[in-house]
Short mmCIF file of C-alpha atoms in Angstrom, two decimals:
data_model
loop_
_atom_site.label_atom_id
_atom_site.label_comp_id
_atom_site.label_asym_id
_atom_site.label_seq_id
_atom_site.Cartn_x
_atom_site.Cartn_y
_atom_site.Cartn_z
CA MET A 1 -41.21 -1.93 -64.21
CA VAL A 2 -43.67 0.86 -63.39
CA GLU A 3 -46.23 -0.06 -60.73
CA GLU A 4 -49.95 0.40 -61.41
CA PHE A 5 -50.30 3.47 -59.17
CA GLU A 6 -47.24 5.03 -60.81
CA GLN A 7 -48.63 4.37 -64.26
CA ALA A 8 -51.76 6.22 -63.23
CA ILE A 9 -49.61 9.23 -62.29
CA VAL A 10 -47.69 9.06 -65.57
CA ASP A 11 -50.97 8.90 -67.48
CA GLN A 12 -52.24 11.93 -65.56
CA VAL A 13 -49.06 13.83 -66.45
CA LYS A 14 -49.50 12.91 -70.12
CA ARG A 15 -53.07 14.16 -70.06
CA PHE A 16 -52.00 17.43 -68.40
CA ALA A 17 -49.25 17.86 -70.97
CA ARG A 18 -51.64 17.30 -73.85
CA GLU A 19 -54.50 19.41 -72.54
CA VAL A 20 -52.69 22.26 -70.73
CA LEU A 21 -49.11 22.53 -71.96
CA LEU A 22 -49.46 21.71 -75.65
CA PRO A 23 -51.93 24.51 -76.53
CA GLN A 24 -49.54 27.11 -75.07
CA ALA A 25 -46.17 25.72 -76.19
CA GLU A 26 -45.84 27.56 -79.50
CA ARG A 27 -46.80 30.94 -78.01
CA ILE A 28 -44.46 30.46 -75.05
CA ASP A 29 -41.60 29.88 -77.46
CA ARG A 30 -42.54 32.70 -79.82
CA GLU A 31 -43.07 35.33 -77.12
CA GLU A 32 -40.41 33.97 -74.70
CA LEU A 33 -42.97 33.68 -71.91
CA PHE A 34 -41.53 32.35 -68.64
CA VAL A 35 -43.00 28.90 -68.02
CA THR A 36 -43.28 29.56 -64.31
CA ARG A 37 -46.88 30.37 -65.35
CA HIS A 38 -47.35 26.57 -65.08
CA GLN A 39 -45.77 26.27 -61.63
CA ALA A 40 -48.97 26.28 -59.58
CA ALA A 41 -50.74 23.81 -61.85
CA LEU A 42 -47.70 21.51 -61.82
CA GLY A 43 -47.72 21.75 -58.04
CA ASP A 44 -51.38 20.81 -57.85
CA LEU A 45 -50.62 17.84 -60.11
CA GLY A 46 -47.80 16.73 -57.82
CA ALA A 47 -45.26 17.07 -60.61
CA MET A 48 -43.04 19.53 -58.71
CA GLY A 49 -42.26 16.77 -56.23
CA MET A 50 -42.07 13.75 -58.53
CA ASN A 51 -38.40 13.27 -57.67
CA LEU A 52 -38.92 13.45 -53.91
CA PRO A 53 -39.92 10.71 -51.45
CA GLU A 54 -43.32 10.83 -49.80
CA THR A 55 -41.57 11.58 -46.49
CA TRP A 56 -40.89 15.08 -47.75
CA GLY A 57 -44.16 15.67 -49.56
CA GLY A 58 -43.21 14.16 -52.91
CA LEU A 59 -44.82 11.45 -54.99
CA GLY A 60 -41.99 8.98 -54.40
CA LEU A 61 -41.89 7.88 -58.04
CA SER A 62 -39.44 5.21 -59.13
CA GLY A 63 -36.68 6.24 -61.51
CA SER A 64 -38.50 4.59 -64.42
CA ALA A 65 -41.78 6.39 -63.75
CA LEU A 66 -40.00 9.71 -63.29
CA TYR A 67 -38.25 9.21 -66.63
CA GLN A 68 -41.56 8.61 -68.39
CA ALA A 69 -43.22 11.62 -66.76
CA VAL A 70 -40.39 14.01 -67.71
CA GLU A 71 -40.39 12.55 -71.22
CA ALA A 72 -44.13 13.21 -71.56
CA ILE A 73 -43.78 16.86 -70.55
CA ALA A 74 -40.80 17.46 -72.84
CA ALA A 75 -42.67 15.93 -75.77
CA VAL A 76 -45.08 18.88 -75.77
CA CYS A 77 -43.08 21.72 -74.16
CA GLY A 78 -39.34 21.50 -73.75
CA SER A 79 -39.26 24.80 -71.85
CA THR A 80 -41.59 23.50 -69.14
CA ALA A 81 -39.56 20.31 -68.81
CA SER A 82 -36.41 22.40 -68.48
CA MET A 83 -37.88 24.56 -65.70
CA LEU A 84 -39.15 21.49 -63.87
CA THR A 85 -35.92 19.49 -64.04
CA ALA A 86 -33.89 22.54 -62.95
CA HIS A 87 -36.17 22.65 -59.91
CA PHE A 88 -35.36 18.95 -59.37
CA LEU A 89 -31.63 19.77 -59.33
CA ALA A 90 -32.25 22.22 -56.50
CA THR A 91 -34.48 19.91 -54.47
CA ASP A 92 -32.16 16.94 -55.05
CA SER A 93 -29.35 19.11 -53.64
CA VAL A 94 -31.32 19.64 -50.43
CA LEU A 95 -32.40 16.00 -50.27
CA ILE A 96 -28.88 14.65 -50.79
CA GLY A 97 -26.78 17.28 -49.06
CA GLY A 98 -29.03 18.88 -46.48
CA ASN A 99 -29.80 18.05 -42.87
CA GLU A 100 -33.23 17.11 -41.52
CA ASP A 101 -34.15 20.68 -40.58
CA GLN A 102 -33.27 21.97 -44.04
CA ARG A 103 -35.22 19.20 -45.73
CA ALA A 104 -38.25 19.84 -43.52
CA GLU A 105 -38.11 23.57 -44.23
CA ILE A 106 -37.67 23.43 -48.01
CA LEU A 107 -38.83 20.17 -49.55
CA PRO A 108 -42.56 20.00 -48.68
CA LEU A 109 -43.07 23.54 -49.98
CA ALA A 110 -41.03 22.77 -53.09
CA ALA A 111 -42.97 19.55 -53.72
CA SER A 112 -46.28 21.41 -53.48
CA GLY A 113 -45.19 24.03 -55.99
CA LYS A 114 -45.24 26.86 -53.44
CA TYR A 115 -41.44 27.11 -53.66
CA LEU A 116 -39.40 27.14 -56.85
CA GLY A 117 -35.75 26.14 -56.70
CA ALA A 118 -32.64 27.01 -58.69
CA PHE A 119 -29.30 25.19 -58.91
CA ALA A 120 -26.30 27.55 -59.17
CA LEU A 121 -23.11 25.73 -60.12
CA THR A 122 -21.97 27.08 -63.51
CA GLU A 123 -19.76 30.17 -63.72
CA PRO A 124 -18.42 32.24 -66.63
CA GLY A 125 -15.00 30.67 -66.13
CA ALA A 126 -16.03 27.29 -64.75
CA GLY A 127 -18.59 25.36 -66.71
CA SER A 128 -17.52 21.81 -67.46
CA ASN A 129 -15.05 21.78 -64.55
CA PRO A 130 -16.81 23.07 -61.42
CA ALA A 131 -13.61 22.57 -59.40
CA GLU A 132 -12.30 25.73 -61.09
CA MET A 133 -15.10 27.91 -59.71
CA SER A 134 -14.13 31.26 -58.22
CA THR A 135 -17.23 32.00 -56.12
CA ARG A 136 -16.08 32.22 -52.49
CA ALA A 137 -17.72 31.64 -49.14
CA ARG A 138 -15.73 33.30 -46.35
CA ARG A 139 -16.46 32.98 -42.66
CA GLU A 140 -17.86 36.22 -41.30
CA GLY A 141 -19.15 36.34 -37.74
CA ASP A 142 -21.81 33.68 -37.27
CA GLY A 143 -22.21 33.05 -40.98
CA TYR A 144 -20.66 33.37 -44.42
CA ARG A 145 -20.00 36.15 -46.90
CA ILE A 146 -20.62 34.71 -50.39
CA THR A 147 -19.15 36.57 -53.35
CA GLY A 148 -19.00 35.66 -57.01
CA GLN A 149 -21.08 35.18 -60.12
CA LYS A 150 -23.04 32.29 -61.54
CA CYS A 151 -24.34 32.10 -65.11
CA PHE A 152 -27.03 30.28 -67.10
CA ILE A 153 -29.01 29.58 -63.92
CA SER A 154 -32.49 28.32 -64.75
CA ASN A 155 -35.41 29.70 -62.72
CA ALA A 156 -33.23 32.16 -60.78
CA ALA A 157 -35.40 35.27 -61.15
CA ALA A 158 -38.46 33.45 -59.80
CA ALA A 159 -36.69 31.15 -57.33
CA ASP A 160 -37.66 31.10 -53.68
CA PHE A 161 -34.36 29.38 -52.90
CA ILE A 162 -31.11 28.98 -54.82
CA VAL A 163 -28.59 26.28 -53.97
CA VAL A 164 -25.27 28.05 -54.52
CA TYR A 165 -22.00 26.14 -54.72
CA ALA A 166 -18.96 28.09 -53.54
CA LYS A 167 -15.41 27.49 -52.35
CA SER A 168 -15.16 27.68 -48.58
CA ASN A 169 -11.54 26.44 -48.77
CA PRO A 170 -9.95 27.53 -52.06
CA ASP A 171 -6.74 25.59 -51.31
CA ALA A 172 -8.55 22.25 -51.20
CA GLY A 173 -9.71 22.11 -54.83
CA ALA A 174 -12.96 20.22 -55.30
CA ARG A 175 -12.89 19.18 -51.65
CA GLY A 176 -13.10 22.85 -50.68
CA ILE A 177 -16.51 23.36 -52.30
CA SER A 178 -19.55 23.76 -50.08
CA ALA A 179 -23.25 24.32 -50.83
CA TYR A 180 -25.46 27.06 -49.42
CA LEU A 181 -29.19 27.73 -49.34
CA ILE A 182 -29.78 31.31 -50.42
CA ARG A 183 -33.17 33.01 -50.42
CA PRO A 184 -33.10 36.05 -52.71
CA SER A 185 -36.03 37.69 -50.91
CA GLU A 186 -34.27 37.46 -47.53
CA HIS A 187 -30.56 37.78 -48.25
CA ALA A 188 -29.51 41.21 -49.46
CA GLY A 189 -26.81 41.29 -52.10
CA VAL A 190 -28.25 38.83 -54.62
CA GLU A 191 -28.61 40.46 -58.03
CA ILE A 192 -30.26 38.63 -60.91
CA SER A 193 -29.97 39.77 -64.52
CA SER A 194 -32.66 39.84 -67.15
CA HIS A 195 -32.99 36.47 -68.85
CA GLU A 196 -30.58 35.43 -71.57
CA LYS A 197 -31.84 35.48 -75.16
CA THR A 198 -31.35 31.83 -75.99
CA MET A 199 -31.63 29.85 -79.23
CA GLY A 200 -34.10 27.35 -77.80
CA LEU A 201 -36.03 26.56 -74.63
CA ARG A 202 -37.09 30.19 -74.83
CA GLY A 203 -39.64 29.84 -72.06
CA GLY A 204 -37.21 28.13 -69.67
CA HIS A 205 -35.39 31.31 -68.74
CA VAL A 206 -31.77 31.34 -67.57
CA PHE A 207 -30.05 34.16 -65.71
CA THR A 208 -26.77 35.49 -64.38
CA VAL A 209 -26.70 35.63 -60.57
CA SER A 210 -24.25 38.07 -58.95
CA LEU A 211 -23.54 37.51 -55.27
CA ASP A 212 -22.21 39.65 -52.46
CA CYS A 213 -24.38 38.55 -49.59
CA PHE A 214 -24.18 37.42 -45.99
CA VAL A 215 -25.99 34.25 -44.96
CA PRO A 216 -26.19 32.69 -41.47
CA ALA A 217 -24.41 29.43 -40.75
CA SER A 218 -27.76 27.61 -40.89
CA CYS A 219 -27.70 28.16 -44.67
CA LEU A 220 -24.71 25.85 -45.09
CA LEU A 221 -26.13 22.76 -46.80
CA GLY A 222 -24.74 19.83 -44.85
CA ASP A 223 -21.08 20.18 -43.89
CA GLU A 224 -18.28 22.28 -45.32
CA GLY A 225 -16.39 20.58 -48.12
CA GLN A 226 -19.24 18.26 -49.13
CA GLY A 227 -20.62 20.48 -51.89
CA PHE A 228 -18.77 18.94 -54.81
CA ARG A 229 -19.80 15.43 -53.85
CA THR A 230 -23.41 16.58 -53.52
CA ALA A 231 -23.31 18.34 -56.89
CA MET A 232 -21.94 15.27 -58.68
CA LYS A 233 -24.67 13.04 -57.24
CA VAL A 234 -27.29 15.59 -58.23
CA LEU A 235 -25.91 15.78 -61.76
CA ASP A 236 -26.04 12.00 -62.08
CA ASN A 237 -29.79 12.28 -61.50
CA GLY A 238 -30.04 15.29 -63.78
CA ARG A 239 -28.34 13.56 -66.69
CA ILE A 240 -31.01 10.87 -66.70
CA GLU A 241 -33.61 13.64 -66.79
CA VAL A 242 -31.82 15.31 -69.73
CA ALA A 243 -31.99 11.98 -71.55
CA ALA A 244 -35.72 11.86 -70.80
CA GLN A 245 -36.20 15.36 -72.17
CA ALA A 246 -34.25 14.46 -75.32
CA THR A 247 -36.22 11.29 -76.01
CA GLY A 248 -39.47 13.12 -75.33
CA ILE A 249 -38.76 15.77 -77.97
CA ALA A 250 -37.29 13.21 -80.37
CA GLY A 251 -40.38 11.04 -80.01
CA ALA A 252 -42.61 14.00 -80.86
CA ALA A 253 -40.47 14.75 -83.93
CA LEU A 254 -40.63 11.14 -85.11
CA GLU A 255 -44.41 11.01 -84.68
CA ALA A 256 -44.73 14.22 -86.69
CA ALA A 257 -42.54 12.77 -89.45
CA ILE A 258 -44.56 9.56 -89.64
CA ASP A 259 -47.85 11.45 -89.83
CA TYR A 260 -46.53 13.82 -92.50
CA ALA A 261 -45.06 11.00 -94.58
CA LYS A 262 -48.45 9.28 -94.69
CA THR A 263 -50.39 12.37 -95.72
CA ARG A 264 -47.97 14.15 -98.08
CA PHE A 265 -48.58 12.94 -101.64
CA VAL A 266 -46.18 13.26 -104.56
CA GLY A 267 -47.06 11.80 -107.96
CA GLY A 268 -50.24 10.34 -106.54
CA HIS A 269 -48.51 8.37 -103.80
CA PRO A 270 -47.68 9.17 -100.16
CA ILE A 271 -44.01 9.85 -99.65
CA ALA A 272 -44.11 7.09 -97.02
CA ASP A 273 -43.94 4.69 -99.99
CA LEU A 274 -40.41 5.87 -100.82
CA GLN A 275 -37.78 3.44 -99.58
CA GLY A 276 -35.22 6.14 -98.85
CA LEU A 277 -37.68 7.89 -96.57
CA GLN A 278 -38.66 4.60 -94.95
CA TRP A 279 -35.01 4.02 -94.05
CA MET A 280 -34.84 7.46 -92.44
CA LEU A 281 -37.84 6.58 -90.30
CA ALA A 282 -36.39 3.16 -89.47
CA ASP A 283 -33.07 4.65 -88.36
CA SER A 284 -34.89 7.22 -86.24
CA ALA A 285 -37.14 4.66 -84.56
CA THR A 286 -34.14 2.44 -83.81
CA GLU A 287 -32.07 5.28 -82.37
CA LEU A 288 -34.99 6.44 -80.27
CA ALA A 289 -35.49 2.95 -78.85
CA ALA A 290 -31.76 2.69 -78.05
CA ALA A 291 -31.72 6.11 -76.38
CA ARG A 292 -34.78 5.34 -74.32
CA GLY A 293 -33.32 1.97 -73.35
CA LEU A 294 -30.12 3.57 -72.06
CA GLY A 295 -32.12 6.16 -70.12
CA LEU A 296 -34.42 3.61 -68.52
CA ASN A 297 -31.47 1.36 -67.68
CA ALA A 298 -29.82 4.20 -65.76
CA ALA A 299 -33.18 5.07 -64.15
CA ARG A 300 -33.64 1.49 -62.92
CA LEU A 301 -30.16 1.45 -61.41
CA ARG A 302 -30.99 4.74 -59.69
CA GLU A 303 -34.19 3.36 -58.17
CA ARG A 304 -32.32 0.25 -56.96
CA ARG A 305 -29.70 2.51 -55.34
CA GLU A 306 -26.92 0.94 -57.37
CA ARG A 307 -24.02 2.80 -59.01
CA PHE A 308 -25.23 4.58 -62.11
CA SER A 309 -22.86 7.48 -62.83
CA VAL A 310 -21.42 6.03 -66.03
CA GLU A 311 -24.82 4.77 -67.16
CA ALA A 312 -26.27 8.26 -66.64
CA SER A 313 -23.44 9.71 -68.73
CA MET A 314 -24.04 7.14 -71.48
CA ALA A 315 -27.76 7.90 -71.49
CA LYS A 316 -27.24 11.65 -71.59
CA LEU A 317 -24.57 11.44 -74.30
CA TYR A 318 -26.42 9.10 -76.63
CA ALA A 319 -29.91 10.51 -76.15
CA SER A 320 -28.87 14.13 -76.66
CA GLU A 321 -26.98 13.33 -79.87
CA ALA A 322 -29.48 10.80 -81.27
CA ALA A 323 -32.39 13.16 -80.59
CA TRP A 324 -30.76 15.83 -82.72
CA ARG A 325 -30.37 13.38 -85.62
CA ILE A 326 -33.97 12.21 -85.27
CA ALA A 327 -35.39 15.74 -85.26
CA ASP A 328 -33.15 16.75 -88.15
CA ARG A 329 -34.41 13.82 -90.25
CA ALA A 330 -37.99 14.71 -89.29
CA LEU A 331 -37.48 18.26 -90.52
CA GLN A 332 -35.94 16.93 -93.75
CA ILE A 333 -38.99 14.73 -94.34
CA HIS A 334 -41.19 17.81 -94.01
CA GLY A 335 -39.11 19.55 -96.69
CA GLY A 336 -39.43 23.32 -96.89
CA TYR A 337 -42.42 23.30 -94.58
CA GLY A 338 -40.23 21.87 -91.81
CA TYR A 339 -38.10 24.99 -91.99
CA THR A 340 -41.10 27.22 -91.29
CA ARG A 341 -42.81 27.99 -88.02
CA ALA A 342 -46.00 26.43 -89.33
CA PHE A 343 -44.67 23.14 -87.93
CA PRO A 344 -42.86 22.58 -84.61
CA LEU A 345 -39.80 20.89 -86.12
CA GLU A 346 -37.65 24.00 -86.08
CA ARG A 347 -38.54 24.50 -82.40
CA TYR A 348 -37.64 20.92 -81.60
CA LEU A 349 -34.20 21.37 -83.14
CA ARG A 350 -33.58 24.66 -81.33
CA ASP A 351 -34.68 23.18 -78.02
CA LEU A 352 -32.55 20.06 -78.46
CA ARG A 353 -29.29 21.84 -79.19
CA ILE A 354 -28.54 22.74 -75.57
CA PHE A 355 -28.77 19.14 -74.38
CA ARG A 356 -25.31 18.42 -75.80
CA ILE A 357 -23.93 21.25 -73.67
CA TYR A 358 -25.61 21.66 -70.28
CA GLU A 359 -25.26 19.38 -67.26
CA GLY A 360 -21.95 18.25 -68.72
CA SER A 361 -21.21 18.54 -72.44
CA SER A 362 -20.96 15.52 -74.73
CA GLU A 363 -17.20 15.79 -74.52
CA ILE A 364 -17.28 15.67 -70.71
CA GLN A 365 -19.59 12.63 -70.82
CA ARG A 366 -17.10 10.85 -73.07
CA ASN A 367 -14.33 11.66 -70.60
CA ILE A 368 -16.38 10.25 -67.71
CA ILE A 369 -17.25 7.08 -69.61
CA ALA A 370 -13.70 6.46 -70.82
CA ARG A 371 -12.14 7.12 -67.41
CA THR A 372 -14.59 4.75 -65.75
CA ILE A 373 -14.16 1.84 -68.13
CA LEU A 374 -10.37 2.24 -68.16
CA ASN A 375 -10.12 2.33 -64.37
CA ASP A 376 -12.94 -0.01 -63.36
CA GLY A 377 -13.53 -2.09 -66.47
CA TYR A 378 -16.67 -2.38 -68.56
CA ARG A 379 -19.78 -3.49 -66.66
CA ARG A 380 -22.30 -5.40 -68.72
CA PRO A 381 -25.85 -4.07 -68.35
CA THR A 382 -28.10 -6.05 -66.02
CA SER A 383 -31.85 -6.42 -66.31
#
C-alpha cells in the first residue's frame, strides 16, 4: 500500500509526465533526440533518486510507489523511462555493491540529477549469460587495467559514471567478476560510439563502450569477485522496473483503444458496440490487470526485503509479452490509422519490442522460473 506522502510524489510525477514529457514524446521519437534533455528537470523533481534511500539523497520510495512512478513516465514517453531506469541500474549497483565512501561520492549527486549513470554488463558475445564476458580487469600497479567492449549501454555517451563489470579472475567463472566505477571524463581510454539506430525507444540512446583504461584501486566497487552477485541483485530490481515500463505503455495503448472505439462510427454506431471488439478490450484489460498485479507483487516483496528474484522474472516475462499483445490489439482497433504516425500506436509497439530482450530475454526468464520452482518448489503468492 502506498503511503499518503508517496502518493503525493506519484501524483506529481504523473503531472510532470503529462505536462512536460507528453508534448515532446512524438518529436523525440521522430528526430531521435536524446532524452537526457529531461535530466535536470527529473532531478529537480526528485525522480532521478526515486530508487534511493533518503540517507543518500533519494526519495526513499517503497517498491510499490516506485513501480507506479516508472509506469506513469513510460505511459507518455518510453524513451525517458528507459533512460531513467538505466540510471537506476547504475545507482543500484553503487548502493548494493559499493562501500560507504563510494556511496557518499556518487549517490547524492546522482539522486539530484547532477550525475547520470550507466550500467555496463552486456557484451557482443555475452548477453544473456554475463558469466561468459571477456572484458578483463588486470592488476597494474596500484590499480587495474580494464580492457574489453560493452554494447547496448544506455546513457553511456552522457554518463558521468559507468559501472563496468569485468573479470578480475577469468578462471573463477561468475565468481571472478568484479565491478568498477569508471568516469569517462577522468579515465583515459574510454571510447564511446555514436548511438545505435534502434527500432524503438529512439530517444533512449544506447552505445558501444570500448575500454582500454587504467583506474585506481579505489574504483573497485566493493570487493573483487562480488560483481556478479551485485549485478544479479541489480537486475532483480531492474526487471520489476521493466514490468512497470511495459504496463505503462500498455495502459496508454488500451486507453487509446477505448477512446477510439467510442468515437469511431461505422453504419451509424460506434465500433465499441461490436461484441468482437468488446472481447478484444476485455482481454486487454484483464491481461493488463494481471501484469500489473505480478509487478506490484514483486515490488511489495522487494520493499519488505524478502526474496523476489523469481517473482521479478515472472513480472518481467508476463508484462513484456502481455503488453505487446495489448498494444497490437489497440493498433488493430484503430485499423489503418493505427499503422500511421498520426496515432502513437506504432510507437508503442516499437518501444515495447525490446522489453522481451533486454535485462534478460523472455527465454532466460523462463529458465530462471523453471529452475527455481524445480529446485525450491512453487511458493504461493502472499498478500
